[in-house]
Amino acid sequence: MPPPPSSGLPAPPNAQYPPQQQYPTYATAGSHYGQLSYPHPAPTHQQQPTLVSAPTGGSGAPPYPIVSYPSAPGTSQYGTLCSSQATPTPGAPPNQMGVSIHQYGSCQPAPTAALHSGYSVAPPSHLGPTVNGQGSTVHQQCYHRGGYVPYGPAHSGSPTHSSTGADPPHSGTPSTSAHSSPDRNQGLQYPYVANSGASAASPTSTGRIAAHSSSSSDEEEEEEEDEEAGGDTSSSSTGSASPVPNSYDSLEGGSYPDPVPPSNQTGSYGSYGYSSMPPAYQQGPASHADSSPGHAPYNPLGYNQFSQQPFPNLSQLSAALGGLSGVPELEVEALRPVNLLQERNLLPPRPLEAPEPNLSPALKKVNCSPQTFRCTLTSVPQSQALLNKARLPLGLLLHPFRDLQQLPVITSNTIVRCRSCRTYINPFVTFLDQRRWKCNLCYRVNDVPDEFMYNPVTRSYGEPHKRPEVQNATVEFIASSDYMLRPPQPSAYLFVLDVSHNAVQSGYLQYFCASLLENLDKLPGDTRTRVGFLTFDSTIHFYNLQGGLSQPQMLVVSDIDDVFIPSHDSLMVNLKESQELVKDLLTSLPVLFSQSRETHSALGPALQAALKLMSPTGGRVTVLQTQLPTLGAGALQSREDPNQRAGTKEVQHLGPATDFYKKLSLDCSGQQIGVDLFLLSSQYADLASLACISRFSAGSVFFYPSFHHAHNPAQLERFQRDLERYLTRKIGFEAVMRIRCTKGLSIHTFHGNFFVRSTDLLSLANVNPDSAFAVQMSIEDSLADSSLACFQAALLYTSSKGKRRIRVHTLCLPVVSQLSDVYAGADVQALTCLLADMAIDRSISSSLSDARDALVNAVVDLVGAYRSSVSNLQGGGLVLPAALSLFPVYILALLKQTALRTGSNTRVDERVFAMCDLKATPLPQAMRTLHPDLYRLDHLSDKGALHLNDAVVPQPPLVRLSVDALSQDGAYLMDCGPVFYLWVGRRCSHMFIRDVLGRPDYASVPPNMTHLPELDTPLSERVRAFIDWLQENRAFSSTLHVVRDDAPANSTFFQHLVEDQSEAGSSYSEFLQHVQQQVSQ
């Protein structure tokens, strides 16, 4: 049915998704949009940029003041996206939903007009007042299969494969390993071409119910457009007449109504997804001379407006680098030879910061923050041969959706992009004159749109080079309808809860329901936010929460072999309208299942039901599981043998036992559903198989081994803190991310949780601020003609308020031709994290021993390359440049990390979780997990202390991770990321124990102390201020354990002293001797 003519009125805030009107997901969204109109309001007065503090996102979320830049005067603002669907008329729920049944067995069919075909209601004689022997306010209804006919394609089963929007991944040609040598095991192949994600042949939806878009008035948009991503409001769109693409591959690529002139490129590239483009965007230069990197700027006669301040061209930007003379003192220090066998105390006094690229001050000022975008080599080699000679991998580490203190949000009808490679305009492009700019990735010359001539900051015309897009390396655009396949979805959250006997005994359900009740109003979203609940044991329980009911109603489906949805209208409900029913349900659930004796777990069928329930809209599924799935699809059997966990034998079962969860995850990704897994298990649960449901749907994995609410209070506290952050952190829906790089560079492997849709496009059903990604790169064409290499990541997503947004990050690095320059710019922490990702992939695809050998060879090859090519050392010694002096100890720490260590004390689930965590964790957190920071606290001084908010925050120096660096009369704080350990020596001073721990002496310190008392002593205040300062910018707060020297728990503390010998590996000195022997061979 065609929609009514647009009236410019916003859709009602509680717009639903009726199943009777459906649109194929990736096929007919364009026709749906083609029937919508986008009215243009009258021109308004130009507004000044405003600085607005967005609402806090929950515990630990910092405020996010956002600078918003309105459009130029006289240009059209965003119109209202009108919905073509009518609001469902509220009415009474179907009468059969009120039937209260406690029987899980077969039910006799009873005809009723309100029932759909295939459903039956038990006769009244089967009714009972209790469920599982407990009184409850939740009514229960039993449904069984009986000639059930699906409602439509959206619920007919798994989606079919799509022929559009999913290009095959670029495989490339495998190169010889940069770490291979005739007499050693093969190392990690840095140019190795592999794909860490799923195959690009992802199934996509066969049908999707069209979504409403709740639009605000023009006044509301002007107030809300500058809110922070994830805390913004409903969708807006421009009056663009550009066609809407029908696949996500072309979606982020954008589109123009007119074709690109053939004179400006060497060939046609098919769709905007570059399906026929060779690797690394190897398009030829533009036909005119201006497209070459070193061409002089175009300066026509009579163009005098910028005669005093000309636009810099690429050559002028490159000349500002001055070779290696920009920071000579840092350069000399980075290349200072360090003999590792003689210098043991290599740690800096403070944790390492990311090295600064050797750029001019002007480029440094506008470059992307290393917390967001980081390269393993801050000086990019100009050729693959030079990169191979350096024996180091080239890669990027991205944290694209991280929480930001300030984010420029740009509201404009024109998003300026290169017409050839589709790069977003950024601070590193070259303006040839006032009307033309040259792309810094493909060097094509583009026209400057008229609207871009207006500068909203200075409220003046003729200064495109001063626009906020060109002054900030990280910006966010409010996207137009060109970037939508359908109206933006509402925030939708489905909670899938294990309620088996094992789950009830662990006690998690009570604390989960209490936490969700407390944070219900903090869930990211707006008036359209939808929630639903699904519980399971040997059967699946749905909950009718439709507004107007007096109490929630349970609907039970016992046919787990062919799961169906008993009701399509009342299981995912508007949170605002049904909030009281949701609260009633959360209060009742722990009591309802408190006497359950059902030991089986039908996780697979529950996930199948969740997919069908969420397919119309997409959203986030949160799964809480406590045991191995035992029934239905996806049932698993225990594969762990404690006698074969490790030791000298190879670690088994690091890969999934079945592809069920991977296939289901790909189906979820095709329907824009992300699945997050909380595993609270006391026994083996085969996380290697279960984690696939989150890995390929861009979800997160949380693991709490030996969880019990009473027996393990530390895990309970961590679970509660993690859950609070999880429920309140910002979220992006139906996202895609594309990474572009300078012509000549190529991307060949991704690491993280995602689905690879094409060579450079990641599909992210959900994106959260705590997930990171890594990318391996190679150099396919020489960069000798370029002095700068640039990388750009564009994240297109729907905010929780229903706005389509594009967050763009651009990184600029110098290109160098000398090996010494490559070493001087090496980022040792980024190298370690990328090698960790590569080693984890190797351990799964090959074996753990191969991965460990490859890491050792990485150190051996680096030392050998530096000895032969740079230092020219003829004698003995183990020498590396200062910039890489910590590389061996970081690799040793990685070899002893839970993911890759040997020894029989590591459970398979714990190892697999450590692997999942390393691959999806931002660099700072990953490094604290690998190589913790150790500080001495009993000798705090004011030297270098920070004075923040009337508090003195001491800055103690770092201590080596060795027992030799510890003193029995001291107290040391170890920062492992999620956990702090405060180790107290047996001869620690009584003053520290009294003033900080509040105990009279060492013997009175309890063995399970997890909090520091707030004592009114200077030392207590400074210790607590320092710990609070360490946690200040962390997403997940850390737990604290006070460890006495003679307590059994000190073994956990000592296993993090990576420089000492342990079951997990050799000592640091033994490791260096082994490396020296290998280099000498």
PDB file of N, CA and C in Angstrom, residues 995-1059:
ATOM      1  N   ASP A 995      47.897   3.297  58.604  1.00  0.00           N
ATOM      2  CA  ASP A 995      47.341   4.493  57.968  1.00  0.00           C
ATOM      3  C   ASP A 995      46.606   4.202  56.667  1.00  0.00           C
ATOM      4  N   VAL A 996      46.899   3.083  56.007  1.00  0.00           N
ATOM      5  CA  VAL A 996      46.264   2.774  54.718  1.00  0.00           C
ATOM      6  C   VAL A 996      45.271   1.621  54.851  1.00  0.00           C
ATOM      7  N   LEU A 997      45.670   0.566  55.538  1.00  0.00           N
ATOM      8  CA  LEU A 997      44.804  -0.605  55.648  1.00  0.00           C
ATOM      9  C   LEU A 997      43.932  -0.578  56.893  1.00  0.00           C
ATOM     10  N   GLY A 998      44.235   0.304  57.820  1.00  0.00           N
ATOM     11  CA  GLY A 998      43.420   0.413  59.026  1.00  0.00           C
ATOM     12  C   GLY A 998      43.569  -0.760  59.965  1.00  0.00           C
ATOM     13  N   ARG A 999      44.728  -1.431  59.940  1.00  0.00           N
ATOM     14  CA  ARG A 999      44.984  -2.589  60.797  1.00  0.00           C
ATOM     15  C   ARG A 999      46.188  -2.291  61.687  1.00  0.00           C
ATOM     16  N   PRO A1000      46.227  -2.879  62.882  1.00  0.00           N
ATOM     17  CA  PRO A1000      47.333  -2.546  63.792  1.00  0.00           C
ATOM     18  C   PRO A1000      48.672  -3.121  63.366  1.00  0.00           C
ATOM     19  N   ASP A1001      48.669  -4.299  62.713  1.00  0.00           N
ATOM     20  CA  ASP A1001      49.938  -4.902  62.318  1.00  0.00           C
ATOM     21  C   ASP A1001      49.711  -5.834  61.131  1.00  0.00           C
ATOM     22  N   TYR A1002      50.793  -6.412  60.644  1.00  0.00           N
ATOM     23  CA  TYR A1002      50.746  -7.262  59.444  1.00  0.00           C
ATOM     24  C   TYR A1002      49.870  -8.491  59.668  1.00  0.00           C
ATOM     25  N   ALA A1003      49.982  -9.108  60.829  1.00  0.00           N
ATOM     26  CA  ALA A1003      49.244 -10.348  61.076  1.00  0.00           C
ATOM     27  C   ALA A1003      47.734 -10.144  61.075  1.00  0.00           C
ATOM     28  N   SER A1004      47.284  -8.931  61.314  1.00  0.00           N
ATOM     29  CA  SER A1004      45.841  -8.683  61.391  1.00  0.00           C
ATOM     30  C   SER A1004      45.212  -8.339  60.041  1.00  0.00           C
ATOM     31  N   VAL A1005      46.012  -8.274  58.987  1.00  0.00           N
ATOM     32  CA  VAL A1005      45.467  -7.985  57.657  1.00  0.00           C
ATOM     33  C   VAL A1005      44.701  -9.213  57.171  1.00  0.00           C
ATOM     34  N   PRO A1006      43.409  -9.107  56.869  1.00  0.00           N
ATOM     35  CA  PRO A1006      42.632 -10.292  56.463  1.00  0.00           C
ATOM     36  C   PRO A1006      43.085 -10.794  55.094  1.00  0.00           C
ATOM     37  N   PRO A1007      42.973 -12.098  54.842  1.00  0.00           N
ATOM     38  CA  PRO A1007      43.447 -12.655  53.564  1.00  0.00           C
ATOM     39  C   PRO A1007      42.554 -12.326  52.370  1.00  0.00           C
ATOM     40  N   ASN A1008      41.313 -11.916  52.614  1.00  0.00           N
ATOM     41  CA  ASN A1008      40.377 -11.645  51.513  1.00  0.00           C
ATOM     42  C   ASN A1008      39.946 -10.185  51.474  1.00  0.00           C
ATOM     43  N   MET A1009      40.825  -9.274  51.811  1.00  0.00           N
ATOM     44  CA  MET A1009      40.503  -7.849  51.852  1.00  0.00           C
ATOM     45  C   MET A1009      40.389  -7.315  50.420  1.00  0.00           C
ATOM     46  N   THR A1010      39.266  -6.658  50.091  1.00  0.00           N
ATOM     47  CA  THR A1010      39.029  -6.186  48.729  1.00  0.00           C
ATOM     48  C   THR A1010      38.739  -4.691  48.642  1.00  0.00           C
ATOM     49  N   HIS A1011      38.789  -3.984  49.765  1.00  0.00           N
ATOM     50  CA  HIS A1011      38.546  -2.545  49.738  1.00  0.00           C
ATOM     51  C   HIS A1011      39.492  -1.849  50.715  1.00  0.00           C
ATOM     52  N   LEU A1012      39.875  -0.634  50.364  1.00  0.00           N
ATOM     53  CA  LEU A1012      40.673   0.171  51.271  1.00  0.00           C
ATOM     54  C   LEU A1012      39.753   1.061  52.092  1.00  0.00           C
ATOM     55  N   PRO A1013      39.916   1.075  53.396  1.00  0.00           N
ATOM     56  CA  PRO A1013      39.056   1.948  54.216  1.00  0.00           C
ATOM     57  C   PRO A1013      39.397   3.417  53.968  1.00  0.00           C
ATOM     58  N   GLU A1014      38.392   4.269  54.083  1.00  0.00           N
ATOM     59  CA  GLU A1014      38.600   5.706  53.904  1.00  0.00           C
ATOM     60  C   GLU A1014      39.041   6.298  55.247  1.00  0.00           C
ATOM     61  N   LEU A1015      40.352   6.352  55.415  1.00  0.00           N
ATOM     62  CA  LEU A1015      40.927   6.848  56.670  1.00  0.00           C
ATOM     63  C   LEU A1015      41.371   8.296  56.508  1.00  0.00           C
ATOM     64  N   ASP A1016      41.257   9.031  57.574  1.00  0.00           N
ATOM     65  CA  ASP A1016      41.613  10.453  57.549  1.00  0.00           C
ATOM     66  C   ASP A1016      43.102  10.619  57.883  1.00  0.00           C
ATOM     67  N   THR A1017      43.933  10.021  57.037  1.00  0.00           N
ATOM     68  CA  THR A1017      45.381  10.159  57.172  1.00  0.00           C
ATOM     69  C   THR A1017      45.948  10.595  55.831  1.00  0.00           C
ATOM     70  N   PRO A1018      47.012  11.368  55.815  1.00  0.00           N
ATOM     71  CA  PRO A1018      47.579  11.829  54.535  1.00  0.00           C
ATOM     72  C   PRO A1018      47.968  10.681  53.608  1.00  0.00           C
ATOM     73  N   LEU A1019      48.563   9.623  54.158  1.00  0.00           N
ATOM     74  CA  LEU A1019      48.989   8.513  53.317  1.00  0.00           C
ATOM     75  C   LEU A1019      47.797   7.774  52.718  1.00  0.00           C
ATOM     76  N   SER A1020      46.752   7.572  53.504  1.00  0.00           N
ATOM     77  CA  SER A1020      45.545   6.920  52.991  1.00  0.00           C
ATOM     78  C   SER A1020      44.922   7.744  51.869  1.00  0.00           C
ATOM     79  N   GLU A1021      44.839   9.049  52.062  1.00  0.00           N
ATOM     80  CA  GLU A1021      44.249   9.915  51.050  1.00  0.00           C
ATOM     81  C   GLU A1021      45.051   9.871  49.764  1.00  0.00           C
ATOM     82  N   ARG A1022      46.361   9.834  49.857  1.00  0.00           N
ATOM     83  CA  ARG A1022      47.182   9.826  48.645  1.00  0.00           C
ATOM     84  C   ARG A1022      47.129   8.482  47.931  1.00  0.00           C
ATOM     85  N   VAL A1023      47.141   7.399  48.685  1.00  0.00           N
ATOM     86  CA  VAL A1023      47.038   6.082  48.055  1.00  0.00           C
ATOM     87  C   VAL A1023      45.708   5.937  47.340  1.00  0.00           C
ATOM     88  N   ARG A1024      44.629   6.318  48.006  1.00  0.00           N
ATOM     89  CA  ARG A1024      43.310   6.206  47.362  1.00  0.00           C
ATOM     90  C   ARG A1024      43.177   7.168  46.192  1.00  0.00           C
ATOM     91  N   ALA A1025      43.764   8.362  46.293  1.00  0.00           N
ATOM     92  CA  ALA A1025      43.731   9.310  45.170  1.00  0.00           C
ATOM     93  C   ALA A1025      44.476   8.752  43.973  1.00  0.00           C
ATOM     94  N   PHE A1026      45.602   8.080  44.211  1.00  0.00           N
ATOM     95  CA  PHE A1026      46.377   7.497  43.115  1.00  0.00           C
ATOM     96  C   PHE A1026      45.605   6.367  42.439  1.00  0.00           C
ATOM     97  N   ILE A1027      44.982   5.501  43.222  1.00  0.00           N
ATOM     98  CA  ILE A1027      44.209   4.403  42.637  1.00  0.00           C
ATOM     99  C   ILE A1027      43.004   4.950  41.872  1.00  0.00           C
ATOM    100  N   ASP A1028      42.325   5.938  42.433  1.00  0.00           N
ATOM    101  CA  ASP A1028      41.192   6.547  41.725  1.00  0.00           C
ATOM    102  C   ASP A1028      41.646   7.196  40.429  1.00  0.00           C
ATOM    103  N   TRP A1029      42.821   7.816  40.450  1.00  0.00           N
ATOM    104  CA  TRP A1029      43.345   8.460  39.239  1.00  0.00           C
ATOM    105  C   TRP A1029      43.656   7.420  38.165  1.00  0.00           C
ATOM    106  N   LEU A1030      44.173   6.266  38.564  1.00  0.00           N
ATOM    107  CA  LEU A1030      44.448   5.205  37.600  1.00  0.00           C
ATOM    108  C   LEU A1030      43.166   4.708  36.935  1.00  0.00           C
ATOM    109  N   GLN A1031      42.065   4.711  37.680  1.00  0.00           N
ATOM    110  CA  GLN A1031      40.800   4.191  37.142  1.00  0.00           C
ATOM    111  C   GLN A1031      39.969   5.256  36.439  1.00  0.00           C
ATOM    112  N   GLU A1032      40.434   6.481  36.438  1.00  0.00           N
ATOM    113  CA  GLU A1032      39.586   7.604  36.040  1.00  0.00           C
ATOM    114  C   GLU A1032      38.998   7.443  34.646  1.00  0.00           C
ATOM    115  N   ASN A1033      39.798   7.052  33.673  1.00  0.00           N
ATOM    116  CA  ASN A1033      39.328   7.011  32.289  1.00  0.00           C
ATOM    117  C   ASN A1033      39.075   5.596  31.785  1.00  0.00           C
ATOM    118  N   ARG A1034      38.829   4.683  32.685  1.00  0.00           N
ATOM    119  CA  ARG A1034      38.586   3.303  32.279  1.00  0.00           C
ATOM    120  C   ARG A1034      37.095   3.040  32.132  1.00  0.00           C
ATOM    121  N   ALA A1035      36.773   2.257  31.130  1.00  0.00           N
ATOM    122  CA  ALA A1035      35.370   1.939  30.908  1.00  0.00           C
ATOM    123  C   ALA A1035      34.835   1.053  32.026  1.00  0.00           C
ATOM    124  N   PHE A1036      35.585  -0.006  32.344  1.00  0.00           N
ATOM    125  CA  PHE A1036      35.162  -0.935  33.382  1.00  0.00           C
ATOM    126  C   PHE A1036      36.041  -0.731  34.607  1.00  0.00           C
ATOM    127  N   SER A1037      35.424  -0.482  35.743  1.00  0.00           N
ATOM    128  CA  SER A1037      36.200  -0.253  36.957  1.00  0.00           C
ATOM    129  C   SER A1037      36.888  -1.546  37.394  1.00  0.00           C
ATOM    130  N   SER A1038      38.040  -1.393  38.045  1.00  0.00           N
ATOM    131  CA  SER A1038      38.848  -2.543  38.447  1.00  0.00           C
ATOM    132  C   SER A1038      38.554  -2.918  39.888  1.00  0.00           C
ATOM    133  N   THR A1039      38.675  -4.209  40.180  1.00  0.00           N
ATOM    134  CA  THR A1039      38.531  -4.691  41.547  1.00  0.00           C
ATOM    135  C   THR A1039      39.906  -4.690  42.226  1.00  0.00           C
ATOM    136  N   LEU A1040      39.899  -4.626  43.549  1.00  0.00           N
ATOM    137  CA  LEU A1040      41.145  -4.563  44.326  1.00  0.00           C
ATOM    138  C   LEU A1040      41.253  -5.781  45.234  1.00  0.00           C
ATOM    139  N   HIS A1041      42.442  -6.367  45.256  1.00  0.00           N
ATOM    140  CA  HIS A1041      42.718  -7.483  46.156  1.00  0.00           C
ATOM    141  C   HIS A1041      43.972  -7.155  46.955  1.00  0.00           C
ATOM    142  N   VAL A1042      43.857  -7.135  48.266  1.00  0.00           N
ATOM    143  CA  VAL A1042      45.015  -6.961  49.141  1.00  0.00           C
ATOM    144  C   VAL A1042      45.613  -8.345  49.387  1.00  0.00           C
ATOM    145  N   VAL A1043      46.886  -8.525  49.041  1.00  0.00           N
ATOM    146  CA  VAL A1043      47.540  -9.834  49.097  1.00  0.00           C
ATOM    147  C   VAL A1043      48.681  -9.778  50.101  1.00  0.00           C
ATOM    148  N   ARG A1044      48.616 -10.587  51.118  1.00  0.00           N
ATOM    149  CA  ARG A1044      49.731 -10.718  52.062  1.00  0.00           C
ATOM    150  C   ARG A1044      50.803 -11.627  51.474  1.00  0.00           C
ATOM    151  N   ASP A1045      52.032 -11.376  51.883  1.00  0.00           N
ATOM    152  CA  ASP A1045      53.151 -12.137  51.342  1.00  0.00           C
ATOM    153  C   ASP A1045      53.036 -13.624  51.648  1.00  0.00           C
ATOM    154  N   ASP A1046      52.437 -13.974  52.778  1.00  0.00           N
ATOM    155  CA  ASP A1046      52.351 -15.377  53.167  1.00  0.00           C
ATOM    156  C   ASP A1046      50.981 -15.992  52.896  1.00  0.00           C
ATOM    157  N   ALA A1047      50.144 -15.282  52.146  1.00  0.00           N
ATOM    158  CA  ALA A1047      48.801 -15.794  51.864  1.00  0.00           C
ATOM    159  C   ALA A1047      48.828 -16.683  50.621  1.00  0.00           C
ATOM    160  N   PRO A1048      47.927 -17.652  50.503  1.00  0.00           N
ATOM    161  CA  PRO A1048      47.894 -18.511  49.304  1.00  0.00           C
ATOM    162  C   PRO A1048      47.652 -17.728  48.020  1.00  0.00           C
ATOM    163  N   ALA A1049      46.954 -16.596  48.132  1.00  0.00           N
ATOM    164  CA  ALA A1049      46.630 -15.818  46.933  1.00  0.00           C
ATOM    165  C   ALA A1049      47.848 -15.130  46.325  1.00  0.00           C
ATOM    166  N   ASN A1050      49.003 -15.147  47.026  1.00  0.00           N
ATOM    167  CA  ASN A1050      50.155 -14.438  46.467  1.00  0.00           C
ATOM    168  C   ASN A1050      50.682 -15.099  45.203  1.00  0.00           C
ATOM    169  N   SER A1051      50.311 -16.368  44.965  1.00  0.00           N
ATOM    170  CA  SER A1051      50.733 -17.029  43.724  1.00  0.00           C
ATOM    171  C   SER A1051      50.148 -16.331  42.508  1.00  0.00           C
ATOM    172  N   THR A1052      48.925 -15.824  42.643  1.00  0.00           N
ATOM    173  CA  THR A1052      48.320 -15.073  41.535  1.00  0.00           C
ATOM    174  C   THR A1052      49.095 -13.800  41.263  1.00  0.00           C
ATOM    175  N   PHE A1053      49.546 -13.151  42.316  1.00  0.00           N
ATOM    176  CA  PHE A1053      50.346 -11.940  42.158  1.00  0.00           C
ATOM    177  C   PHE A1053      51.684 -12.260  41.502  1.00  0.00           C
ATOM    178  N   PHE A1054      52.353 -13.301  41.968  1.00  0.00           N
ATOM    179  CA  PHE A1054      53.695 -13.602  41.469  1.00  0.00           C
ATOM    180  C   PHE A1054      53.681 -14.104  40.029  1.00  0.00           C
ATOM    181  N   GLN A1055      52.571 -14.678  39.550  1.00  0.00           N
ATOM    182  CA  GLN A1055      52.560 -15.151  38.176  1.00  0.00           C
ATOM    183  C   GLN A1055      52.568 -13.998  37.170  1.00  0.00           C
ATOM    184  N   HIS A1056      52.261 -12.786  37.640  1.00  0.00           N
ATOM    185  CA  HIS A1056      52.333 -11.614  36.768  1.00  0.00           C
ATOM    186  C   HIS A1056      53.733 -11.003  36.737  1.00  0.00           C
ATOM    187  N   LEU A1057      54.655 -11.510  37.523  1.00  0.00           N
ATOM    188  CA  LEU A1057      56.034 -11.027  37.474  1.00  0.00           C
ATOM    189  C   LEU A1057      56.723 -11.728  36.316  1.00  0.00           C
ATOM    190  N   VAL A1058      56.549 -11.188  35.123  1.00  0.00           N
ATOM    191  CA  VAL A1058      56.879 -11.900  33.890  1.00  0.00           C
ATOM    192  C   VAL A1058      58.380 -12.053  33.688  1.00  0.00           C
ATOM    193  N   GLU A1059      59.207 -11.298  34.394  1.00  0.00           N
ATOM    194  CA  GLU A1059      60.650 -11.423  34.206  1.00  0.00           C
ATOM    195  C   GLU A1059      61.237 -12.591  34.993  1.00  0.00           C
TER     196      GLU A1059
END
